[in-house]
GROMACS .gro file of C-alpha atoms in nm:
model
  188
    1MET     CA    1  -4.350  -7.935  -3.548
    2SER     CA    2  -4.049  -7.902  -3.326
    3ASP     CA    3  -4.010  -7.535  -3.424
    4LYS     CA    4  -4.366  -7.467  -3.309
    5LYS     CA    5  -4.304  -7.649  -2.980
    6GLU     CA    6  -3.984  -7.452  -2.922
    7THR     CA    7  -4.163  -7.125  -3.002
    8LEU     CA    8  -4.451  -7.211  -2.768
    9ALA     CA    9  -4.204  -7.308  -2.495
   10ARG     CA   10  -4.022  -6.974  -2.532
   11ILE     CA   11  -4.353  -6.784  -2.524
   12GLU     CA   12  -4.463  -6.979  -2.216
   13LYS     CA   13  -4.130  -6.909  -2.044
   14THR     CA   14  -4.152  -6.539  -2.132
   15LEU     CA   15  -4.510  -6.522  -2.007
   16GLU     CA   16  -4.410  -6.685  -1.679
   17ALA     CA   17  -4.127  -6.431  -1.639
   18VAL     CA   18  -4.365  -6.142  -1.710
   19CYS     CA   19  -4.617  -6.278  -1.457
   20THR     CA   20  -4.344  -6.315  -1.196
   21GLU     CA   21  -4.230  -5.959  -1.264
   22VAL     CA   22  -4.585  -5.821  -1.243
   23GLN     CA   23  -4.640  -6.004  -0.914
   24ALA     CA   24  -4.315  -5.859  -0.775
   25LEU     CA   25  -4.421  -5.510  -0.880
   26ARG     CA   26  -4.765  -5.560  -0.725
   27THR     CA   27  -4.600  -5.669  -0.399
   28GLN     CA   28  -4.379  -5.357  -0.403
   29VAL     CA   29  -4.676  -5.127  -0.470
   30ASP     CA   30  -4.877  -5.290  -0.191
   31ALA     CA   31  -4.583  -5.251   0.047
   32LEU     CA   32  -4.542  -4.886  -0.047
   33SER     CA   33  -4.914  -4.825   0.000
   34ALA     CA   34  -4.909  -4.991   0.339
   35ALA     CA   35  -4.599  -4.796   0.445
   36GLY     CA   36  -4.733  -4.465   0.314
   37ALA     CA   37  -4.973  -4.255   0.512
   38ALA     CA   38  -5.339  -4.315   0.460
   39ALA     CA   39  -5.554  -4.058   0.289
   40PRO     CA   40  -5.626  -3.778   0.534
   41SER     CA   41  -5.970  -3.727   0.680
   42ARG     CA   42  -6.174  -3.425   0.572
   43GLU     CA   43  -6.114  -3.270   0.914
   44GLU     CA   44  -5.739  -3.322   0.885
   45VAL     CA   45  -5.733  -3.155   0.542
   46LEU     CA   46  -5.940  -2.861   0.664
   47GLN     CA   47  -5.722  -2.818   0.972
   48PHE     CA   48  -5.404  -2.828   0.761
   49LEU     CA   49  -5.535  -2.579   0.505
   50ASP     CA   50  -5.669  -2.343   0.770
   51GLY     CA   51  -5.349  -2.350   0.976
   52PHE     CA   52  -5.143  -2.294   0.662
   53ARG     CA   53  -5.373  -2.004   0.572
   54ALA     CA   54  -5.320  -1.842   0.911
   55GLY     CA   55  -4.942  -1.866   0.870
   56GLU     CA   56  -4.954  -1.718   0.523
   57ALA     CA   57  -5.170  -1.429   0.648
   58LEU     CA   58  -4.913  -1.360   0.920
   59GLY     CA   59  -4.643  -1.368   0.653
   60GLU     CA   60  -4.827  -1.106   0.452
   61ALA     CA   61  -4.876  -0.878   0.754
   62SER     CA   62  -4.523  -0.913   0.892
   63LEU     CA   63  -4.365  -0.857   0.552
   64GLY     CA   64  -4.570  -0.540   0.518
   65ALA     CA   65  -4.426  -0.416   0.848
   66TRP     CA   66  -4.075  -0.506   0.729
   67ILE     CA   67  -4.121  -0.327   0.397
   68GLU     CA   68  -4.213  -0.010   0.586
   69VAL     CA   69  -3.874  -0.002   0.764
   70SER     CA   70  -3.655  -0.163   0.497
   71ASP     CA   71  -3.370   0.055   0.377
   72VAL     CA   72  -3.214  -0.177   0.118
   73ALA     CA   73  -3.379  -0.142  -0.225
   74CYS     CA   74  -3.314  -0.498  -0.344
   75VAL     CA   75  -3.453  -0.639  -0.020
   76LYS     CA   76  -3.757  -0.414  -0.035
   77GLY     CA   77  -3.833  -0.524  -0.391
   78GLY     CA   78  -3.802  -0.892  -0.304
   79LEU     CA   79  -4.011  -0.849   0.009
   80ARG     CA   80  -4.291  -0.689  -0.193
   81THR     CA   81  -4.305  -0.993  -0.421
   82VAL     CA   82  -4.296  -1.238  -0.132
   83GLN     CA   83  -4.563  -1.040   0.056
   84GLN     CA   84  -4.798  -1.055  -0.241
   85ARG     CA   85  -4.747  -1.429  -0.275
   86GLU     CA   86  -4.813  -1.487   0.095
   87GLY     CA   87  -5.138  -1.289   0.080
   88PHE     CA   88  -5.246  -1.465  -0.238
   89HIS     CA   89  -5.176  -1.804  -0.080
   90ALA     CA   90  -5.379  -1.709   0.228
   91ARG     CA   91  -5.675  -1.614   0.008
   92LEU     CA   92  -5.645  -1.930  -0.204
   93LEU     CA   93  -5.631  -2.150   0.104
   94GLU     CA   94  -5.928  -1.969   0.260
   95ALA     CA   95  -6.130  -2.019  -0.057
   96ARG     CA   96  -6.043  -2.390  -0.067
   97VAL     CA   97  -6.141  -2.438   0.297
   98LYS     CA   98  -6.480  -2.283   0.218
   99GLU     CA   99  -6.520  -2.490  -0.100
  100LEU     CA  100  -6.465  -2.802   0.109
  101GLY     CA  101  -6.740  -2.689   0.345
  102GLY     CA  102  -6.516  -2.568   0.626
  103THR     CA  103  -6.475  -2.237   0.802
  104CYS     CA  104  -6.153  -2.053   0.875
  105SER     CA  105  -6.085  -2.020   1.244
  106ALA     CA  106  -5.714  -2.099   1.293
  107GLU     CA  107  -5.510  -1.817   1.437
  108VAL     CA  108  -5.141  -1.783   1.501
  109PRO     CA  109  -5.092  -1.765   1.879
  110GLN     CA  110  -5.090  -1.403   1.994
  111GLU     CA  111  -4.738  -1.430   2.136
  112ALA     CA  112  -4.599  -1.559   1.805
  113TYR     CA  113  -4.792  -1.296   1.611
  114GLU     CA  114  -4.659  -1.014   1.828
  115ALA     CA  115  -4.301  -1.144   1.813
  116ALA     CA  116  -4.311  -1.167   1.432
  117MET     CA  117  -4.459  -0.820   1.396
  118LYS     CA  118  -4.214  -0.667   1.647
  119GLN     CA  119  -3.910  -0.810   1.472
  120SER     CA  120  -4.038  -0.720   1.127
  121ALA     CA  121  -4.111  -0.359   1.225
  122ASP     CA  122  -3.787  -0.317   1.424
  123LYS     CA  123  -3.611  -0.010   1.281
  124ASP     CA  124  -3.295  -0.085   1.479
  125MET     CA  125  -3.250  -0.428   1.322
  126GLY     CA  126  -3.120  -0.391   0.968
  127ASP     CA  127  -3.226  -0.587   0.664
  128ALA     CA  128  -2.905  -0.794   0.668
  129GLN     CA  129  -2.983  -0.925   1.018
  130LYS     CA  130  -3.350  -0.987   0.944
  131VAL     CA  131  -3.266  -1.177   0.625
  132LEU     CA  132  -3.001  -1.377   0.813
  133ASP     CA  133  -3.250  -1.462   1.089
  134PHE     CA  134  -3.505  -1.580   0.832
  135ALA     CA  135  -3.254  -1.782   0.630
  136THR     CA  136  -3.120  -1.941   0.948
  137ARG     CA  137  -3.469  -2.060   1.044
  138PHE     CA  138  -3.502  -2.242   0.710
  139PRO     CA  139  -3.156  -2.368   0.610
  140ASP     CA  140  -3.293  -2.674   0.428
  141VAL     CA  141  -3.551  -2.578   0.168
  142ASP     CA  142  -3.668  -2.936   0.111
  143ALA     CA  143  -3.717  -2.996   0.484
  144ALA     CA  144  -3.911  -2.670   0.516
  145LEU     CA  145  -4.146  -2.772   0.235
  146LYS     CA  146  -4.183  -3.136   0.344
  147PRO     CA  147  -4.510  -3.091   0.538
  148ILE     CA  148  -4.675  -2.933   0.234
  149HIS     CA  149  -4.551  -3.207   0.002
  150ASP     CA  150  -4.644  -3.479   0.252
  151MET     CA  151  -5.002  -3.357   0.267
  152ALA     CA  152  -5.022  -3.316  -0.111
  153ASP     CA  153  -4.891  -3.670  -0.158
  154ARG     CA  154  -5.180  -3.801   0.053
  155LEU     CA  155  -5.448  -3.621  -0.150
  156ASP     CA  156  -5.482  -3.847  -0.453
  157SER     CA  157  -5.859  -3.846  -0.396
  158ASP     CA  158  -5.863  -3.462  -0.407
  159PRO     CA  159  -5.654  -3.355  -0.706
  160GLU     CA  160  -5.766  -2.992  -0.681
  161THR     CA  161  -5.633  -2.945  -0.328
  162GLN     CA  162  -5.330  -3.157  -0.416
  163SER     CA  163  -5.239  -2.928  -0.707
  164LEU     CA  164  -5.313  -2.618  -0.502
  165LEU     CA  165  -5.065  -2.729  -0.236
  166ARG     CA  166  -4.802  -2.833  -0.489
  167THR     CA  167  -4.811  -2.499  -0.671
  168ILE     CA  168  -4.802  -2.307  -0.344
  169ALA     CA  169  -4.499  -2.517  -0.247
  170GLN     CA  170  -4.330  -2.404  -0.569
  171ASP     CA  171  -4.387  -2.042  -0.469
  172GLU     CA  172  -4.259  -2.113  -0.119
  173ARG     CA  173  -3.945  -2.266  -0.270
  174SER     CA  174  -3.890  -1.945  -0.468
  175THR     CA  175  -3.931  -1.743  -0.148
  176LEU     CA  176  -3.684  -1.955   0.048
  177VAL     CA  177  -3.431  -1.949  -0.235
  178TRP     CA  178  -3.464  -1.571  -0.261
  179PHE     CA  179  -3.405  -1.530   0.114
  180GLY     CA  180  -3.096  -1.750   0.088
  181GLU     CA  181  -2.960  -1.546  -0.200
  182ALA     CA  182  -3.038  -1.217  -0.022
  183CYS     CA  183  -2.866  -1.347   0.289
  184GLN     CA  184  -2.555  -1.436   0.089
  185LEU     CA  185  -2.557  -1.097  -0.082
  186LEU     CA  186  -2.596  -0.898   0.240
  187ASN     CA  187  -2.399  -1.115   0.481
  188GLY     CA  188  -2.137  -1.276   0.263
   0.00000   0.00000   0.00000
C-alpha cells in the first residue's frame, strides 16, 4: 500500500508542478497579447496596403527611369529584376485591396514623386552614386522591413494578407541586400 501512496503522491506533485507551469505560461501569453498591438481595423489594413502599393508603383517607375540611363551592366541587370518585383508587388497589393472591398487611391506626394524620378533619370549622376544614395537610406535591412512585419504580425485573423506581406518582405529583403552588395562593389 505504501508504494501506491508514494506513487500517487509523486503523481499529485508532478500534476501540481505542471499546473503551475501552465498557469505561468498562460500569464506570459496574456501579458504578450496585452503588450502587442491589437488586430488592425479593416480601414487600417486597406490604408496600409494602398500606401504600400503606391510606393511600390513609384519604385517600378523610378527604376525604369534609372535603367534607361544606367551604364553599368551588373547594375542594369539587378535593377531590371528589382523593377519587376516592385511592379508585381504593386499589382498584388492592388488586387488584395480590391478583394478586401477597398479602392486604391493613395498617391505618393507629387514633390516626392518628382524628386525620385529626377534622381533616377539623372544622366550626370552615375550608378555608383545612385546605389550609394539608396543603400545609405536603408542601412539596416531589418529596420527598413519592420513596418511590413509589424503589420503582418497583427493579421492573424487574415492569413492571406499576412502571408502576402511576409512574402513581399522577403523580396524586399533581397532587394535591399542586392543594393548593399552593389554599393560595396561600386564604392568599395
